[in-house]
Short mmCIF file of C-alpha atoms in Angstrom, two decimals:
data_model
loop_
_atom_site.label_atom_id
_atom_site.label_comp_id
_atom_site.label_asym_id
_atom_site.label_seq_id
_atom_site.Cartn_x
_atom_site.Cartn_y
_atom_site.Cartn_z
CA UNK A 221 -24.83 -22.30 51.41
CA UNK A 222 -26.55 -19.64 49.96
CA UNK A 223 -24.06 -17.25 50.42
CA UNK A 224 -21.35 -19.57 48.95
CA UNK A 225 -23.28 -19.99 45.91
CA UNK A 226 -23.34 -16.29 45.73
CA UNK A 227 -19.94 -15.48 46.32
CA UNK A 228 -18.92 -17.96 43.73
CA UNK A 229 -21.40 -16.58 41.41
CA UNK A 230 -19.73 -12.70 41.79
CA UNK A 231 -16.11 -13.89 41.10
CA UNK A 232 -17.04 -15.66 38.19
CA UNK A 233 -18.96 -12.74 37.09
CA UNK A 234 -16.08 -10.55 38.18
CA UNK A 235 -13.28 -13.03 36.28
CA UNK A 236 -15.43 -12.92 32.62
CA UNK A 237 -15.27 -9.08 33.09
CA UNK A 238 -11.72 -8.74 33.76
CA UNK A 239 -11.09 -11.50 30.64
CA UNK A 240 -12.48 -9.30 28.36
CA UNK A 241 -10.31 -6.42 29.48
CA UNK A 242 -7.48 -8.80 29.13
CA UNK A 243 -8.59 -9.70 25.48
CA UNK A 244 -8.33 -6.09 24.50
CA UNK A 245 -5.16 -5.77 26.13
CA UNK A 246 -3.16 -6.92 23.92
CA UNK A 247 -3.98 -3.98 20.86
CA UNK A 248 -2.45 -1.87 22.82
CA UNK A 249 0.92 -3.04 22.55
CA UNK A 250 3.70 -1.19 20.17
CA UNK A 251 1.59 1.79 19.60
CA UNK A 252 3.12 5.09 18.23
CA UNK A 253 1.17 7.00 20.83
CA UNK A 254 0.22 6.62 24.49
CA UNK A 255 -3.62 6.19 24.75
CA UNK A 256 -5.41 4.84 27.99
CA UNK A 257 -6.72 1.21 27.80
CA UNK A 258 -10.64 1.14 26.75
CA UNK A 259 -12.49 0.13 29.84
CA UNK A 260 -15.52 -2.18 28.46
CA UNK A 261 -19.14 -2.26 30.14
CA UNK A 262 -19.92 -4.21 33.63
CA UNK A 263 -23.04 -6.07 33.20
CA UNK A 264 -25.25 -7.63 36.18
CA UNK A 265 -25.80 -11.60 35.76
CA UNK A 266 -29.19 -11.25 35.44
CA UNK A 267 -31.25 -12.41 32.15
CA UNK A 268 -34.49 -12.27 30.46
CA UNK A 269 -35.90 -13.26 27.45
CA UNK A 270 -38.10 -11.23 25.56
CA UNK A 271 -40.82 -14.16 24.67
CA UNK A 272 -41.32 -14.33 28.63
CA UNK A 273 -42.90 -10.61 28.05
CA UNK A 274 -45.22 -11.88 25.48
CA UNK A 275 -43.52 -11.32 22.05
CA UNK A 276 -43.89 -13.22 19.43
CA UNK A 277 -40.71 -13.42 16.38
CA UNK A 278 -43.13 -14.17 13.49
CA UNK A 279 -41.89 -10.87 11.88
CA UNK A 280 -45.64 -9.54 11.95
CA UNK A 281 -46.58 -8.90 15.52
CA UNK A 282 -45.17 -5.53 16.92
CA UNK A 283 -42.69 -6.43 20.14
CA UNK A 284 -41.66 -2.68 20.79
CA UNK A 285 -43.64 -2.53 24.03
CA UNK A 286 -42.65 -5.78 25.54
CA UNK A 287 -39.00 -5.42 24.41
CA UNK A 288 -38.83 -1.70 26.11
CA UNK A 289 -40.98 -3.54 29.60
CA UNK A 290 -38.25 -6.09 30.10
CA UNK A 291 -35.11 -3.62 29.08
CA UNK A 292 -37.12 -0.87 32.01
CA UNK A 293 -37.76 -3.95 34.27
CA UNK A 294 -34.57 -5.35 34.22
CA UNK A 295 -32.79 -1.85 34.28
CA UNK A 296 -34.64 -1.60 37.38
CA UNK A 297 -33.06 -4.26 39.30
CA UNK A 298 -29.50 -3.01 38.13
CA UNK A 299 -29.49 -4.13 34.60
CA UNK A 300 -28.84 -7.58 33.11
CA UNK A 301 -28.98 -9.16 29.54
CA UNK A 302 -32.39 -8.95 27.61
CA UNK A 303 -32.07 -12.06 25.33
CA UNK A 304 -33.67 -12.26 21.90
CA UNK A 305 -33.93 -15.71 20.26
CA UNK A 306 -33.80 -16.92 16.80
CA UNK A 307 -36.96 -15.36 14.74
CA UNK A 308 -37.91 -12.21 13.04
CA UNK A 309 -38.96 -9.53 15.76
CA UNK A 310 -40.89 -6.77 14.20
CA UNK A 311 -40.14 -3.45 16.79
CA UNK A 312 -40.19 0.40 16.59
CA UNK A 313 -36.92 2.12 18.54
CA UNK A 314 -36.39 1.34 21.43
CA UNK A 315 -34.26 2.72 24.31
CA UNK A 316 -31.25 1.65 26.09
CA UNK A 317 -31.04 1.70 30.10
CA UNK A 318 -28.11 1.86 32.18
CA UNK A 319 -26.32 -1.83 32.84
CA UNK A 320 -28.38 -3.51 29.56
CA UNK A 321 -26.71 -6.04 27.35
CA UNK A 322 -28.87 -6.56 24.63
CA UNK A 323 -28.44 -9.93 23.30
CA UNK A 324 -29.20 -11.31 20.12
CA UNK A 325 -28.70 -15.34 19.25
CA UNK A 326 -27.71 -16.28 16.42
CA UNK A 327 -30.46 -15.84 13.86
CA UNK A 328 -32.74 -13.74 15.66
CA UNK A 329 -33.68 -10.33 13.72
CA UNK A 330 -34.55 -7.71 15.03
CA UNK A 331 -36.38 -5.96 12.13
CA UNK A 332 -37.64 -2.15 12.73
CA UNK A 333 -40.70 -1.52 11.28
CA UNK A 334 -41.49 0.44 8.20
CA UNK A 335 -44.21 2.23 9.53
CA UNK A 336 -42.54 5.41 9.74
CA UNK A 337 -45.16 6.81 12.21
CA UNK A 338 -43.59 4.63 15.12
CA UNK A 339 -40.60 6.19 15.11
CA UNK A 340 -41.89 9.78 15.48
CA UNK A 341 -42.68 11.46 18.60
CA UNK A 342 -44.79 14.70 19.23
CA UNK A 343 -44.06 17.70 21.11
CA UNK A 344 -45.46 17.80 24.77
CA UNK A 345 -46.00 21.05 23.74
CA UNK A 346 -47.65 21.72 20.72
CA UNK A 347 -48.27 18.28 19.41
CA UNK A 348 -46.46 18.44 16.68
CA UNK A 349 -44.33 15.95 15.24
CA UNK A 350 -40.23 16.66 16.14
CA UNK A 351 -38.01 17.63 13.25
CA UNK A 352 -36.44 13.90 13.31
CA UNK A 353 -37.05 10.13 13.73
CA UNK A 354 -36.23 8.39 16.40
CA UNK A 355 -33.11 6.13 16.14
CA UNK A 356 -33.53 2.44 15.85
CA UNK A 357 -31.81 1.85 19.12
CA UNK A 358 -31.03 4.80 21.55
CA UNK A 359 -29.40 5.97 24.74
CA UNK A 360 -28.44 9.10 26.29
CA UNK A 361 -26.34 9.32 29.41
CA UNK A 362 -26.04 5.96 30.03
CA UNK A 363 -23.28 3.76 31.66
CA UNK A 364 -22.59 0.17 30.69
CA UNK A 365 -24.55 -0.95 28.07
CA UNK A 366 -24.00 -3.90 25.00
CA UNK A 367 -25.51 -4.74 22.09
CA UNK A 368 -23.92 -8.28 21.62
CA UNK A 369 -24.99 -11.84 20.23
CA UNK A 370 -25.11 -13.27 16.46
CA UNK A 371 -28.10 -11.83 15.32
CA UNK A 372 -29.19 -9.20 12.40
CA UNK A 373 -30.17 -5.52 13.57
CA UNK A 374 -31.96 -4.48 10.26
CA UNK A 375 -33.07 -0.58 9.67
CA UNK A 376 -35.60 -1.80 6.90
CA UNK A 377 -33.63 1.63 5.00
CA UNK A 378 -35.49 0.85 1.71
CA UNK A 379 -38.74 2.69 3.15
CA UNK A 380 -36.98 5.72 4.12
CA UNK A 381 -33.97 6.05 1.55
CA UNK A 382 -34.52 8.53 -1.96
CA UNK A 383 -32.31 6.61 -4.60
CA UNK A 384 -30.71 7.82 -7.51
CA UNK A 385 -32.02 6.92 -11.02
CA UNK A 386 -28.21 6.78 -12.32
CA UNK A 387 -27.38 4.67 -9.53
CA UNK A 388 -29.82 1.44 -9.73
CA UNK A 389 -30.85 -0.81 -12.74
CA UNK A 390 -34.24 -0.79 -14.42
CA UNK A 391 -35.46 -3.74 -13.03
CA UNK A 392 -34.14 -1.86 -9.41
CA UNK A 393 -35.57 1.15 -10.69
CA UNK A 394 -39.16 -0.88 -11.45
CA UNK A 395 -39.07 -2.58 -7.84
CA UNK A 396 -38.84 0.57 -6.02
CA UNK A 397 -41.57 2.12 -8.09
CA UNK A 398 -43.73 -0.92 -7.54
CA UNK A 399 -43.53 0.09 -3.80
CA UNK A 400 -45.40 3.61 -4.36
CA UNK A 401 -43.73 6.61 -3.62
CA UNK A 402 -43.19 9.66 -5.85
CA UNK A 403 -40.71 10.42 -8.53
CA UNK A 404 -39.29 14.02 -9.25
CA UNK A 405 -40.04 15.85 -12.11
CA UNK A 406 -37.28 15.47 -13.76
CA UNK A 407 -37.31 11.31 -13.12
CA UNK A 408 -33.90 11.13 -11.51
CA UNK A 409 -34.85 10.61 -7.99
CA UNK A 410 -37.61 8.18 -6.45
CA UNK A 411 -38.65 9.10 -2.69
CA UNK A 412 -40.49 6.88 -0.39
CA UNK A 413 -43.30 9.28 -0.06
CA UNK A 414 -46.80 8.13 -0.96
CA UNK A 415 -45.84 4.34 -0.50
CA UNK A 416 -48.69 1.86 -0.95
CA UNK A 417 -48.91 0.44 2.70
CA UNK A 418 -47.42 3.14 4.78
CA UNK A 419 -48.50 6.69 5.84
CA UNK A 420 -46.47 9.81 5.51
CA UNK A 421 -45.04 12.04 8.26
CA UNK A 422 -44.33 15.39 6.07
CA UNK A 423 -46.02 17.31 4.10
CA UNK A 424 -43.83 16.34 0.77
CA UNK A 425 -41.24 14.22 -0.43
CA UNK A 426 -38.02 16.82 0.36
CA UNK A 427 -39.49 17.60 3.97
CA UNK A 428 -40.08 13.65 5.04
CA UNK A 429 -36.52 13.44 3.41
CA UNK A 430 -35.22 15.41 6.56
CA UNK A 431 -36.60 13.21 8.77
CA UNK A 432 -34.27 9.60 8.29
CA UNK A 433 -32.82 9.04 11.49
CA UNK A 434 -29.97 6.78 12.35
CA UNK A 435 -29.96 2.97 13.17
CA UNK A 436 -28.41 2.89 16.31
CA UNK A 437 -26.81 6.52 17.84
CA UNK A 438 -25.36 6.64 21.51
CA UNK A 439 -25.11 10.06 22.93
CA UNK A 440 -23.27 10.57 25.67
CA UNK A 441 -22.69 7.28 27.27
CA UNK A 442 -19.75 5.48 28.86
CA UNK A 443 -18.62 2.22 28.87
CA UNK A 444 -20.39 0.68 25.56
CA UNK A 445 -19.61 -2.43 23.82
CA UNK A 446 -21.02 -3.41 20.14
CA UNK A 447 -19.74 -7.16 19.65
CA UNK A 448 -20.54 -9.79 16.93
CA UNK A 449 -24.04 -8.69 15.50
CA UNK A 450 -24.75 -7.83 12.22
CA UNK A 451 -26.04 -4.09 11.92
CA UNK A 452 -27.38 -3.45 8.26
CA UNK A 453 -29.76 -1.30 5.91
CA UNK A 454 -30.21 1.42 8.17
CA UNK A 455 -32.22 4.56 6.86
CA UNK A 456 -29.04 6.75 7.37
CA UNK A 457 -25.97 6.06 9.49
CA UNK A 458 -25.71 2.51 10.73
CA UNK A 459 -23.52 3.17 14.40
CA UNK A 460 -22.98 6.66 15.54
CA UNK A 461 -21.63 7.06 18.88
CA UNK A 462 -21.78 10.88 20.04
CA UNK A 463 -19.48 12.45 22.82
CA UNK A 464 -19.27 8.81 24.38
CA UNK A 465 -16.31 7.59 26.38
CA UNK A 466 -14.81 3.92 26.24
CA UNK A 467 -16.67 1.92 23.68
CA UNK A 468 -15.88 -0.92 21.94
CA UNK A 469 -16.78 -1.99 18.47
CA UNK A 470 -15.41 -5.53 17.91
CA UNK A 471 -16.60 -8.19 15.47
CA UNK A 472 -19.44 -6.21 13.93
CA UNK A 473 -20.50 -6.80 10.15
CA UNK A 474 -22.38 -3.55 9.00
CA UNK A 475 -23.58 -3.80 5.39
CA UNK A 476 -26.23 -2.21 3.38
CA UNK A 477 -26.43 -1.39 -0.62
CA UNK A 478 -23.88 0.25 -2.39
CA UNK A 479 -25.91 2.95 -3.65
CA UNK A 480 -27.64 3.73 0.15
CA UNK A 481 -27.89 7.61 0.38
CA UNK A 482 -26.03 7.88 3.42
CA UNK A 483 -25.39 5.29 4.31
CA UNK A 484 -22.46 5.35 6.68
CA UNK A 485 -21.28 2.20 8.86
CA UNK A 486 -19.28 3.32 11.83
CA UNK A 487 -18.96 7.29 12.44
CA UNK A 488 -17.14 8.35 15.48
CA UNK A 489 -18.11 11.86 16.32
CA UNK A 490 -16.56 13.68 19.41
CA UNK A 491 -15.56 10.56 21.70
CA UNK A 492 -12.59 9.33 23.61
CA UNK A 493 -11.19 6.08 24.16
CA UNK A 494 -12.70 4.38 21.27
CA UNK A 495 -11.76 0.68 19.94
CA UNK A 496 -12.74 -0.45 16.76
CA UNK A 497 -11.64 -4.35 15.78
CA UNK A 498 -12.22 -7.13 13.63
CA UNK A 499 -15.36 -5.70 11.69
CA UNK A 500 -16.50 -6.18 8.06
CA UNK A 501 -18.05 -3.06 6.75
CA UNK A 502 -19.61 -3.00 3.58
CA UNK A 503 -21.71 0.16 2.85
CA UNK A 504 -23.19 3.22 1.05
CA UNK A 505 -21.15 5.64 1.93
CA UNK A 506 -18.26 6.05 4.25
CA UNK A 507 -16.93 2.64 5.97
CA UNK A 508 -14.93 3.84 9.40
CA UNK A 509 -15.61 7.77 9.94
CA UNK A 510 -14.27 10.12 12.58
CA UNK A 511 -16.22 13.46 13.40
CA UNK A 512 -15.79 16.34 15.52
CA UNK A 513 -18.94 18.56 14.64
CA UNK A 514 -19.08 21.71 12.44
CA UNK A 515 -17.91 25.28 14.25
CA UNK A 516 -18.22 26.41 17.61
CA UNK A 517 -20.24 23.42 18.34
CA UNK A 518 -17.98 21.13 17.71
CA UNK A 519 -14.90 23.00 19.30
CA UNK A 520 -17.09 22.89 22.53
CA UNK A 521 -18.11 18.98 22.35
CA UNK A 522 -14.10 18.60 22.13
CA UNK A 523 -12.23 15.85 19.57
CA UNK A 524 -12.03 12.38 18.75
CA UNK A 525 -9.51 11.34 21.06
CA UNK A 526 -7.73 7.92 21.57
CA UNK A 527 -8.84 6.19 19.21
CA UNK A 528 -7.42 2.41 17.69
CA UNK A 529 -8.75 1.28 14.75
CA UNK A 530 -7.08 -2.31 14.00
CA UNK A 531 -7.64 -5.38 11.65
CA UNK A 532 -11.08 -4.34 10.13
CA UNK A 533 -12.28 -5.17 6.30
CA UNK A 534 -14.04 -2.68 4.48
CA UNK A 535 -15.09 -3.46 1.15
CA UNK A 536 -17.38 -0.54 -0.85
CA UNK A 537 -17.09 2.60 1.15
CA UNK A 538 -16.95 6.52 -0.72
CA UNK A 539 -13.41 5.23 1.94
CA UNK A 540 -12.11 3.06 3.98
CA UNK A 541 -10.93 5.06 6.90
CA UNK A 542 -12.47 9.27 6.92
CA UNK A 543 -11.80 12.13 8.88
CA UNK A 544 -14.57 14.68 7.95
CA UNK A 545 -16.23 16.31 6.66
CA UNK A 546 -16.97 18.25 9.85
CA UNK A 547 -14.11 18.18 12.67
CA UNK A 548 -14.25 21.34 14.07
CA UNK A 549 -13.66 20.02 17.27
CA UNK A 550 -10.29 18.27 16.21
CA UNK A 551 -8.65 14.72 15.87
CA UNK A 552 -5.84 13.71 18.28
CA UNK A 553 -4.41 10.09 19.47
CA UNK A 554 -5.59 8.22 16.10
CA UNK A 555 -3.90 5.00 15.49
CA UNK A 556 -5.37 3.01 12.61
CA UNK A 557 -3.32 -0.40 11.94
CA UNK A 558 -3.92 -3.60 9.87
CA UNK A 559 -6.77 -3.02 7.88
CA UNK A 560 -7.96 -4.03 4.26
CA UNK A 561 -10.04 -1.60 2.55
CA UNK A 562 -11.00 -3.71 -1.16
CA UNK A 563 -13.58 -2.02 -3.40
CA UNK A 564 -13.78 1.25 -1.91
CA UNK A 565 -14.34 4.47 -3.66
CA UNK A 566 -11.34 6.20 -2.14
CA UNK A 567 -8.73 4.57 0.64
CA UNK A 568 -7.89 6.67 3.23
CA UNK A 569 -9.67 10.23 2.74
CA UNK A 570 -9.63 13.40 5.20
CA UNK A 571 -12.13 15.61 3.50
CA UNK A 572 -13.68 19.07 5.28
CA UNK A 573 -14.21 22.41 4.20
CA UNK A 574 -13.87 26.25 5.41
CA UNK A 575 -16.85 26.43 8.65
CA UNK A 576 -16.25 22.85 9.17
CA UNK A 577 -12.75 22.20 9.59
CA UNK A 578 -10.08 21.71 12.59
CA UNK A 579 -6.64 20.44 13.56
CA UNK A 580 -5.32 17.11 13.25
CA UNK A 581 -2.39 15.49 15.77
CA UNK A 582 -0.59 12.65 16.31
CA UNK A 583 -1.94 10.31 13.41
CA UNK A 584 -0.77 7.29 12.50
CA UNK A 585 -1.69 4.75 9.52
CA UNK A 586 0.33 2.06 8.62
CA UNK A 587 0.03 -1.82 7.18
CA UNK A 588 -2.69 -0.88 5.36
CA UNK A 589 -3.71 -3.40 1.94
CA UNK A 590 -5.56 -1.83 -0.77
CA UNK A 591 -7.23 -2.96 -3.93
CA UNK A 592 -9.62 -2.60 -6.77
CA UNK A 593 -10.30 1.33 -5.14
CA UNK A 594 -12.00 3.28 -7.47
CA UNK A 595 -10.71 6.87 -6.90
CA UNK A 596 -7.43 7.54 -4.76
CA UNK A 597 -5.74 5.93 -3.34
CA UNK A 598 -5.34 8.64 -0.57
CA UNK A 599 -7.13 12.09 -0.65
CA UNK A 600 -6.95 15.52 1.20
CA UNK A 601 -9.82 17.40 -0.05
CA UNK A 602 -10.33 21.04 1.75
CA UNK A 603 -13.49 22.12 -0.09
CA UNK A 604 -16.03 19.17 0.43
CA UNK A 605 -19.43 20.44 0.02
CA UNK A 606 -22.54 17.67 1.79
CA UNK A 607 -24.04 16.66 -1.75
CA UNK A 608 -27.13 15.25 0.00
CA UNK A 609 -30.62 14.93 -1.93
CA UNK A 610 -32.04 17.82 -3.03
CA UNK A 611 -29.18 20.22 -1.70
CA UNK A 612 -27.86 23.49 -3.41
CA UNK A 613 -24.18 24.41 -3.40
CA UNK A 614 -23.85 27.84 -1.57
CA UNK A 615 -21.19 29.66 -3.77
CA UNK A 616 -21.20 32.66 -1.79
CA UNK A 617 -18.62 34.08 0.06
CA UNK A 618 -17.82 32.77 3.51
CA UNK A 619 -16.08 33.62 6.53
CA UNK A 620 -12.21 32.09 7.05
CA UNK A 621 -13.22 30.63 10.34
CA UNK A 622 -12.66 27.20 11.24
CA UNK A 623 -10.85 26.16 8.20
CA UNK A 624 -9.04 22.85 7.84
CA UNK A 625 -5.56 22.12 9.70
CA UNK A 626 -4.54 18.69 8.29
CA UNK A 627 -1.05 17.91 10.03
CA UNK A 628 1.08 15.79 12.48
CA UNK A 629 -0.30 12.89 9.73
CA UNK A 630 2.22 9.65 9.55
CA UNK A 631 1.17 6.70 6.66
CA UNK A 632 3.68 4.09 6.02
CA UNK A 633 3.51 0.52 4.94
CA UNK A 634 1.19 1.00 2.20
CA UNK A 635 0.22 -1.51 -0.02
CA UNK A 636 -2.54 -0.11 -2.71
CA UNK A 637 -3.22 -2.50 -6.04
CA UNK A 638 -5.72 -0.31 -8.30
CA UNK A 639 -6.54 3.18 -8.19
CA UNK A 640 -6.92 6.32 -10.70
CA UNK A 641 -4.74 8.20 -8.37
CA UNK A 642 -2.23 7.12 -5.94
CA UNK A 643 -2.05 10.30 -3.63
CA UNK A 644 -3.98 13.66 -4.32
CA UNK A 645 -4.36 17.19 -1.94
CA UNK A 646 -5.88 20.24 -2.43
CA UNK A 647 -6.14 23.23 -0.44
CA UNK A 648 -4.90 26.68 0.38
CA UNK A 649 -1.44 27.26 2.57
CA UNK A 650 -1.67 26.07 5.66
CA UNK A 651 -4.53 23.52 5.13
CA UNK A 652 -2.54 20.12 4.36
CA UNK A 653 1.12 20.34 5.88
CA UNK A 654 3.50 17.84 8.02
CA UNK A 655 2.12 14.66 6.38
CA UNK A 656 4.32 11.74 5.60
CA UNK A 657 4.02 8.88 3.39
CA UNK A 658 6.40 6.08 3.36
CA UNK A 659 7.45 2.43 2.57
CA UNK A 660 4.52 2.82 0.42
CA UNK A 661 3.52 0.96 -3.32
CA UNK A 662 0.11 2.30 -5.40
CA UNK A 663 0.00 0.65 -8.68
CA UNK A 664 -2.21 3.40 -10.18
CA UNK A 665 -4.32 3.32 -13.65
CA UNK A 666 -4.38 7.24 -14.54
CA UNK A 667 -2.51 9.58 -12.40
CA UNK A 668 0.51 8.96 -9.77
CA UNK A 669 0.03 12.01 -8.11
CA UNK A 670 -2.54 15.09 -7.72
CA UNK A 671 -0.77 17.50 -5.23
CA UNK A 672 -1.14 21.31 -4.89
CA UNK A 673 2.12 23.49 -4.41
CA UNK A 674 0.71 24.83 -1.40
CA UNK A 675 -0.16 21.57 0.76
CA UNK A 676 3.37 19.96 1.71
CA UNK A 677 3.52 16.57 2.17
CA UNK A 678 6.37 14.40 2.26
CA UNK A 679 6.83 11.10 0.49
CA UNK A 680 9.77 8.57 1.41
CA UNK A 681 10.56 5.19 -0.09
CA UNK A 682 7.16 5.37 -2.02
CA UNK A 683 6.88 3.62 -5.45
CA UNK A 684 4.19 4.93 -8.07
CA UNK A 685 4.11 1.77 -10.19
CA UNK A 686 1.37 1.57 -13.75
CA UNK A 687 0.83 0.23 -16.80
CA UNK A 688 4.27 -0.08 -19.33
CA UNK A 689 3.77 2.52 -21.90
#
């Protein structure tokens, strides 16, 4: 009887994994390229909750050991779901094992602390602190792993984020002041250094600055799926998956503040066989990002490969969908479909520089609605320069290596209500060349187009609609 009850057990375990495959299956159909099928994670039937390990969700209580016991324990027995109910759970990061699904239920937060001190480690060595925090939620080399449920994942990125004095309110400007921290000569930057309740782990503001680590980061890992939670305020990136193979974003909302100093939602860097559905981004910096690393670094870690990006919102961005800055290591098999980018700073935007750039193949935009964006509608920029706190441009002269190749790049069906400029490119011969734009309308405010002699791109059936003069 046993054994029945087993057997029937396994193939309904084995029939819910080979649903969800079928469930993806169908965004694969009528694609411009051939790309393999994502394969999504395989996770044991096995579940815990994390109040069985003795944590409490009254948002005070630290749960980072017990939460790390029952992800090891249950990792141990060939993974399983680690199941976090409805409360606040106060944790430091904590670190994904092969086979884990962690689950959150629908209003369950899982809040990481603002003590900064948790999330640094110390060299075996010479016990000194490393040269970055610890992500929120890691793993490196793992296989089959989930973040899924209804819950909040907040980063708590008000402790750890400088802000701009042009970029907040004075009443925002007071409330981050009331906190502590320091302000910079000059009064146009407040750092979360010196804070009232929480120690320091640098020396000054600028070095502790260095330090921000990402919410959740993946290095990598195969077989990952990131479904249905909310991910938001992270103190720098929100999701950054890193040389990982088959994930799966779908049904993620990733939000933080508009004026979050880095404050990415989804950046792709160096993966294959990526899926990214049905989220809502709204965020500080760039909504949907693919990256391939800077130089020979990134030429070794290889491109961002295969990769369908389909019926996501992203409201502000700096833009909607990004390749760059750095993609040394090169884009191929991008298919990005169906999306609605309203409010962003800039639509769709390939931006890199000389020392950080690469080639581009076989992309593909199209059925893409646009409105109320703030800059262009679509942008090639060649000389992007990381305008991070506190940095210096470096106007010296620099080696033509690794220098943008933006080609083999097919828009059409184009739909963009609102922007300064409908399509703009710079950059040198050579840089932006073989792109396409067609069936396309921008109903622009100051400028129909902003295209150098030298980057060739061709535009078919495309209407530049403004104001009557």
């Amino acid at each position: 009887m046993k054994m029945r009850l087993f057997g029937i057990t396994l193939a309904l375990l084995v029939y819910s994994i080979s649903v969800s495959a079928q469930d993806y299956e169908r965004y694969y159909k009528n694609l411009p390229v051939t790309m393999p099928q994502v394969n999504t994670p395989v996770i044991p039937d096995r579940t815990v909750k994390l109040k069985d390990y003795g944590a409490v969700g009254d948002g005070v209580k630290l749960v980072t050991e017990a939460l790390q016991k029952a992800i090891n324990d249950l990792a141990k027995q060939g993974g399983g779901h680690v199941v976090v109910e409805a409360g606040v759970w106060l944790t430091g990061p904590i670190t994904l094992k092969d086979g884990i699904d962690l689950h959150l239920e629908r209003n369950a937060v899982l809040a990481f602390s603002p003590d900064k001190v948790l999330a640094m480690k110390k060299d075996d060595k010479t016990g000194e602190w490393k040269n970055r925090a610890e992500p929120g939620i890691s793993a490196s080399k793992r296989h089959n792993i989930s973040i899924t449920g209804e819950g909040t994942i907040d980063g708590n990125g008000e402790w750890w984020r400088p802000v701009k004095r042009s970029k907040v309110s004075d009443t925002e400007w007071k409330d981050y002041c009331d906190m502590g921290g320091t302000v910079s000569t000059d009064g146009q930057l407040w750092y979360p250094f010196g804070l009232h309740h929480y120690d320091d782990i640098a020396q000054s503001a600028e070095d502790q600055e260095r330090l921000r680590a990402h919410l959740i980061r993946l290095t990598d890992c195969e077989r990952v799926l990131i479904s249905g939670v909310t991910v938001q305020n992270s103190p720098r990136f929100h999701i950054v998956p890193q040389r990982c193979q088959d994930v799966v974003i779908d049904g993620v909302t990733v939000r933080c503040p508009w004026n979050a100093q880095n404050g990415d939602a989804i950046d792709i860097g160096n993966s294959k066989n990526v899926l990214i559905v049905n989220n809502v981004v709204d965020a500080g910096d760039d909504g949907i990002c693919m990256k391939g690393g800077a130089g020979a670094t990134g030429v070794k870690n290889g491109p961002c490969e295969n990769i369908l990006i389909q019926d996501n919102t992203v409201y502000h961005a700096h833009g909607g969908f990004v390749i760059g800055s750095e993609f040394s290591g090169g884009m191929k098999n991008i298919v990005v479909r169906r999306c609605l980018f309203s409010g962003t700073d800039t639509g769709l935007r390939f931006k890199s520089a000389v020392g950080r750039g690469g080639k581009t193949e076989n992309i593909y935009i199209s059925d893409i609605t646009m409105s109320d964006i703030r800059g262009e509608g679509i942008i090639f920029e060649t000389t992007y320069w990381n305008n991070h706190v506190g940095a210096k441009k470096d106007d010296s002269k620099i080696k033509m290596e690794y220098v943008p190749d933006f080609g083999d790049i097919h828009i059409n069906n184009i739909v963009c209500r609102g922007c300064k400029t409908a399509i703009s490119a710079h950059g040198e011969e050579g840089m932006v060349h073989d792109v396409t734009i067609s069936d396309a309308v921008f109903f622009y405010t100051k400028k129909s187009t902003d295209i150098d002699a030298t980057c060739d791109i061709k535009l078919n059936n495309v209407r530049l609609e403004t104001f009557e003069r």
